[in-house]
CSV table of C-alpha atoms in Angstrom, one decimal:
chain,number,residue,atom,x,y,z
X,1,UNK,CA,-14.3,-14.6,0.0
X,2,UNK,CA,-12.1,-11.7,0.7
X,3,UNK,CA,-8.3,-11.4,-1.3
X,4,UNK,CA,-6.7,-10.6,2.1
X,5,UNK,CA,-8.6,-11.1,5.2
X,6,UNK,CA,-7.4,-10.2,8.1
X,7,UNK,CA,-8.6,-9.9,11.7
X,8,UNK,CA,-9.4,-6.3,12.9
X,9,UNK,CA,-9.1,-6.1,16.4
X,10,UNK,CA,-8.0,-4.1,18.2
X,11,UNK,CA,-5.5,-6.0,19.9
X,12,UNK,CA,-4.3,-4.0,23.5
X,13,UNK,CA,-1.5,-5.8,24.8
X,14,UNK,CA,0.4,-4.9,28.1
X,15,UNK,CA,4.3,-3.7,26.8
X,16,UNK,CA,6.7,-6.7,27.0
X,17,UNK,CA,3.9,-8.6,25.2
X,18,UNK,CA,4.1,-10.9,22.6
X,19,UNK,CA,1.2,-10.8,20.1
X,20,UNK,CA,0.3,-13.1,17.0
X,21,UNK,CA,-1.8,-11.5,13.7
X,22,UNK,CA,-3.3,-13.8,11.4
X,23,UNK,CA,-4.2,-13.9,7.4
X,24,UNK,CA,-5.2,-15.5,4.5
X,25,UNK,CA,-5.6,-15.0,1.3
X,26,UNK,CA,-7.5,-16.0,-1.8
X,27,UNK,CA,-5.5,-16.7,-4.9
X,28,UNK,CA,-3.4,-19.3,-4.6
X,29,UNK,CA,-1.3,-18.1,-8.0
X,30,UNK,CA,-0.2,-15.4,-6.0
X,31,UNK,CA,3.6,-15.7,-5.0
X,32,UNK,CA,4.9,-12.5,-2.9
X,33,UNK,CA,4.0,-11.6,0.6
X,34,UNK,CA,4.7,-8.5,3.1
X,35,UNK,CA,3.9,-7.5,6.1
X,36,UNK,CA,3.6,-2.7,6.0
X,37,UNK,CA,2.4,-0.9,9.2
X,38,UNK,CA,0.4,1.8,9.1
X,39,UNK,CA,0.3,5.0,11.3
X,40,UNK,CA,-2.7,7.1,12.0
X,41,UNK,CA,-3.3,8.9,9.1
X,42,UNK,CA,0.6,8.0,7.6
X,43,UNK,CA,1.6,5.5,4.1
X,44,UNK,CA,2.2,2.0,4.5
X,45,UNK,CA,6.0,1.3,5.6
X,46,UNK,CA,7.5,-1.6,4.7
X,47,UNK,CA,7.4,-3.8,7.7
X,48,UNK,CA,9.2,-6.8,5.8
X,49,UNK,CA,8.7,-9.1,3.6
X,50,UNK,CA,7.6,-13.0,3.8
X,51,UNK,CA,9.3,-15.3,1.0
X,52,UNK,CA,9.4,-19.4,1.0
X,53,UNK,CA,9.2,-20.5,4.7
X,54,UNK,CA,9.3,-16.9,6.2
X,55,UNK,CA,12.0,-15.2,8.1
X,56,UNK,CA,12.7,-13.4,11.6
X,57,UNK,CA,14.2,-9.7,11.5
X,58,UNK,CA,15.0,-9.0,15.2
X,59,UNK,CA,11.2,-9.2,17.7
X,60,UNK,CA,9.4,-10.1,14.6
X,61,UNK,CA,9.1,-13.2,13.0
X,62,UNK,CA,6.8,-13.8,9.9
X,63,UNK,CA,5.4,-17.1,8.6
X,64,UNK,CA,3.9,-18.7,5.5
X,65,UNK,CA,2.1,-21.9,5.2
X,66,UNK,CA,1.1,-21.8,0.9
X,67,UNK,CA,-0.6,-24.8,1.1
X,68,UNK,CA,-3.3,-23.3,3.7
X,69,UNK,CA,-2.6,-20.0,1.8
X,70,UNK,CA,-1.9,-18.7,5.7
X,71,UNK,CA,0.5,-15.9,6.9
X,72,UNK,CA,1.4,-14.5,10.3
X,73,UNK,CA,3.6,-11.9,12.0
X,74,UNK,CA,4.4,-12.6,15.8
X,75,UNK,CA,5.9,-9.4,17.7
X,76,UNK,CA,8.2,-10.4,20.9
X,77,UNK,CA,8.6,-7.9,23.6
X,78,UNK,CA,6.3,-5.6,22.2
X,79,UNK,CA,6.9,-1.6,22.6
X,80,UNK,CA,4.9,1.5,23.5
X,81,UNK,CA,5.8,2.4,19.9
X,82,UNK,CA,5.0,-1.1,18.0
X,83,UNK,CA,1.2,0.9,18.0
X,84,UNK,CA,-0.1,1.2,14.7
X,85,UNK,CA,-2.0,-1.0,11.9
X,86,UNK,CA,-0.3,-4.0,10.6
X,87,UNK,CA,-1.5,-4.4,6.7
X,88,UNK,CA,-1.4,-8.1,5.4
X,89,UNK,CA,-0.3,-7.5,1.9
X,90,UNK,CA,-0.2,-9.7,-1.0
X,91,UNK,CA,1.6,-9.6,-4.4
X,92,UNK,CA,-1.5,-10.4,-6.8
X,93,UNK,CA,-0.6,-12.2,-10.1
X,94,UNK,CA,-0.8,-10.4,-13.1
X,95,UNK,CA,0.4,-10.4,-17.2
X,96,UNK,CA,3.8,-9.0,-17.1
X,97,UNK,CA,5.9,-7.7,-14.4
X,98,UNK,CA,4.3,-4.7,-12.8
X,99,UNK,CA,2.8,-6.5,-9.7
X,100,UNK,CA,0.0,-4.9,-8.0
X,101,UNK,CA,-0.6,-4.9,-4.0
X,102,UNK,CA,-3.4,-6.0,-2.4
X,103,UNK,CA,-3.8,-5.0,1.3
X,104,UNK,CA,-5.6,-6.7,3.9
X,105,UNK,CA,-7.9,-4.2,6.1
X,106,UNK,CA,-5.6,-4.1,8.7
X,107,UNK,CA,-5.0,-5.2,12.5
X,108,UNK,CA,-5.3,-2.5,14.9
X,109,UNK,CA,-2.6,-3.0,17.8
X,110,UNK,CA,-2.2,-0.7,20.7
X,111,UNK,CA,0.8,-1.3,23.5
X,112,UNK,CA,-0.3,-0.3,27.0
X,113,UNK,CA,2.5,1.3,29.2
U,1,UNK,CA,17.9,6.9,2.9
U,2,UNK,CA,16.1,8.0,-0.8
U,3,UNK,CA,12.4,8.2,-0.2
U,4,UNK,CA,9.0,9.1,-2.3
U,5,UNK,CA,7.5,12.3,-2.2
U,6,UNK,CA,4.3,13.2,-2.9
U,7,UNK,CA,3.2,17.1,-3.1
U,8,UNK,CA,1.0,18.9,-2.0
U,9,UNK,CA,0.3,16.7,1.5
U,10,UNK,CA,-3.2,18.4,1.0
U,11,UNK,CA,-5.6,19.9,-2.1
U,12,UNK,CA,-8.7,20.7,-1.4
U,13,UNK,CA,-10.6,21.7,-4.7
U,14,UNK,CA,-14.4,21.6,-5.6
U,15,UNK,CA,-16.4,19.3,-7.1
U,16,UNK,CA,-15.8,18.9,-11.0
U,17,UNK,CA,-12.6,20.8,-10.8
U,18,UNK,CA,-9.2,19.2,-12.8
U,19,UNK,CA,-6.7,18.4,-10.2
U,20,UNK,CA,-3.0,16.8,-10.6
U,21,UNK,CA,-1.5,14.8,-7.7
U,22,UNK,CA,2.6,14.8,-7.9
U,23,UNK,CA,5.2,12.4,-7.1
U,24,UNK,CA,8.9,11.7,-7.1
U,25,UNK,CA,9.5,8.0,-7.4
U,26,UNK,CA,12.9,6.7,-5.8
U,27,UNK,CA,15.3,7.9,-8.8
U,28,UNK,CA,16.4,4.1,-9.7
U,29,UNK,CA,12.9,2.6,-9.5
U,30,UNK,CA,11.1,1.3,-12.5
U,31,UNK,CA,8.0,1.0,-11.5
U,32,UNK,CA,5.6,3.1,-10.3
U,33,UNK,CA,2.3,3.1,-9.0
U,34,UNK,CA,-1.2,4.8,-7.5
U,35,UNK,CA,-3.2,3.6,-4.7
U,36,UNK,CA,-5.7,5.3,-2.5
U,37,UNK,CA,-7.2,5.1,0.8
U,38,UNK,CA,-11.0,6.4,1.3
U,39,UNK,CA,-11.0,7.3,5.2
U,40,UNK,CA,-11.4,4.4,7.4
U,41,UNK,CA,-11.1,1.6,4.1
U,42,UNK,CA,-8.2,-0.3,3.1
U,43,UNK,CA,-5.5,0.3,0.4
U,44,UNK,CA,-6.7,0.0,-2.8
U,45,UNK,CA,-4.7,0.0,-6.1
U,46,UNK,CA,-5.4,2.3,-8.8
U,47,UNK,CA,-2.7,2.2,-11.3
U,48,UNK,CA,0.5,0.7,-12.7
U,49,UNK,CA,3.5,2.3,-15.1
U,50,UNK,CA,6.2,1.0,-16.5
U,51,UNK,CA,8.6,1.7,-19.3
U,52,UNK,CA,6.4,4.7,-20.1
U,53,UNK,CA,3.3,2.8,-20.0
U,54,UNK,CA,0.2,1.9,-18.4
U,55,UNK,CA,0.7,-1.4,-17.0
U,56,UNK,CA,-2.2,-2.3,-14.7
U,57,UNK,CA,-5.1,-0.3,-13.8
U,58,UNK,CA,-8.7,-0.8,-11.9
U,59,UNK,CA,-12.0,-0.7,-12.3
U,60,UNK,CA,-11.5,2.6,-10.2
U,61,UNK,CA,-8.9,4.7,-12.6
U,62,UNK,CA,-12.1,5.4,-15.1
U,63,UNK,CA,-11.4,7.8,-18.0
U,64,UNK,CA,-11.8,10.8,-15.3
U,65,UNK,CA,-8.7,9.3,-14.2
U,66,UNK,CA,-4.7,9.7,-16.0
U,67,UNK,CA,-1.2,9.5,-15.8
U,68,UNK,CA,2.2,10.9,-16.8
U,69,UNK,CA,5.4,10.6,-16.2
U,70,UNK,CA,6.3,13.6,-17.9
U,71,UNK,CA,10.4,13.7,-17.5
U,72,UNK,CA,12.6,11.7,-15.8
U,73,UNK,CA,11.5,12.0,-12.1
U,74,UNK,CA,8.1,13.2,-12.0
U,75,UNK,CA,5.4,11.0,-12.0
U,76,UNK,CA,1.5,12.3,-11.6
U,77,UNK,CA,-2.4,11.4,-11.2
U,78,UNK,CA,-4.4,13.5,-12.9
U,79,UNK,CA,-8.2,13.4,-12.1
U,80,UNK,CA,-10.0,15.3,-15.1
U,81,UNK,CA,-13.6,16.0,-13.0
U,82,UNK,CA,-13.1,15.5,-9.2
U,83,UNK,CA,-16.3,13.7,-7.5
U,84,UNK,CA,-17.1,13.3,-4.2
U,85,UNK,CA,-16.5,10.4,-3.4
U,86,UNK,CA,-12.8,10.8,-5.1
U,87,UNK,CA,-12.1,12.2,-1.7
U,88,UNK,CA,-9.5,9.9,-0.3
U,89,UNK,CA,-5.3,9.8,0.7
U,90,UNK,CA,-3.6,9.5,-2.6
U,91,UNK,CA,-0.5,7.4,-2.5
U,92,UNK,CA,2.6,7.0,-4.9
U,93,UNK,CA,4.7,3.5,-4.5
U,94,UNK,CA,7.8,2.7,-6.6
U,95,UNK,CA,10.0,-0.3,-6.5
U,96,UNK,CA,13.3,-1.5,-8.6
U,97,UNK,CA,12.6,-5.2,-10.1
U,98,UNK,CA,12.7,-7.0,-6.8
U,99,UNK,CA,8.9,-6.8,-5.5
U,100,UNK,CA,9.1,-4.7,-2.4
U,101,UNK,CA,7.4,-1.4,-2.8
U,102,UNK,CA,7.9,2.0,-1.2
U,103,UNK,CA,5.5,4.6,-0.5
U,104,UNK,CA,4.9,8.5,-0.2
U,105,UNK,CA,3.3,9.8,2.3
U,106,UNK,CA,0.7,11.0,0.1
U,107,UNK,CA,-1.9,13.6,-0.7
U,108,UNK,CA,-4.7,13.9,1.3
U,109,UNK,CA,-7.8,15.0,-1.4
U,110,UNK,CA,-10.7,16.8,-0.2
U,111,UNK,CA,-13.8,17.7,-3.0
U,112,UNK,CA,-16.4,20.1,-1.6
């Protein structure tokens, strides 16, 4: 099984959309969560993060469910310039503090006009 | 709104050649790391420092492979005998001690 597992798309949605991304992930032990986007070619961007429950910031909402070791990001009203790849990325357990990332292969989303 | 930077944003070298990859970490980050992306693959971790150490590091960062942070801002990848298939984006995170890291816009590496 896949750490991070995501599915690839593409997802083309019409602008004013709302689309849903799914992932899961393998370790249970592991205990941070974040959702980066990627532009062509461009570093991951912090997107936000998912802690406990999950949390909203503005069209997007992000959820956890540990038990089924399940996360999602759902984009409201989706804009021409919400096109990119959404990473899944998880905080994997390690000794010490320095936390390594491990991404998920991304979700392709394009926003038609 | 502080930022990584990465230079150069491209190296092209040839095969077997020494090349050293350079960041700037966020100045009150603590820890700092390496990841790279091979065209059309995922994100894949290479490396982790803190407190002036090797943290972390993968079955990828080999002994071809090292890093320094050699003052108080600079932080660099140095790849000893560049492969092939080393071609890939090279990218420098840093975070403080909450979990959330930020990345340069890396270094795209192309070996001839």
């Amino acid at each position: 099984r896949k750490e991070v597992e995501q599915d690839p798309g593409p997802f083309n949605v019409p602008e004013g959309a709302t689309v849903a991304f799914n992932c899961t992930y393998s370790n249970s032990a592991s205990q941070s969560f974040f959702w980066y986007r990627q532009d062509c070619r461009k570093e991951p961007k912090l997107l936000m993060s998912v802690y406990s429950s999950g949390n909203e910031d503005g069209r997007f909402t992000a959820q956890l469910n540990r038990a089924s070791q399940y996360i999602s990001l759902l984009i409201r009203d989706s804009k021409l310039s919400d096109s990119a790849t959404y990473l899944c990325v998880v905080n994997k357990p390690a000794r010490g503090s320095a936390r390594q990332l491990t991404f998920g292969s991304g979700t392709q989303l394009t926003v038609l006009p | 709104e502080p930022e990584v930077t990465q230079t150069p944003s491209h190296q092209v070298t040839q095969m077997g050649q020494e090349v050293i990859l350079r960041c700037v970490p966020i100045s009150n980050h603590l820890y700092f790391y390496w990841y790279r992306q091979i065209l059309g693959q995922k994100v894949e971790f290479l490396v982790s420092f803190y407190n002036n150490e090797i943290s972390e590091k993968s079955e990828i960062f080999d002994d071809q492979f090292s890093v320094e942070r050699p003052d108080g801002s600079n932080f660099t990848l140095k790849i000893r005998s560049t492969k092939l298939e080393d071609s890939a984006m090279y990218f420098c995170a840093s975070r403080t001690g909450r979990q959330e890291q930020y990345f340069g816009p890396g270094t795209r590496l192309t070996v001839t």
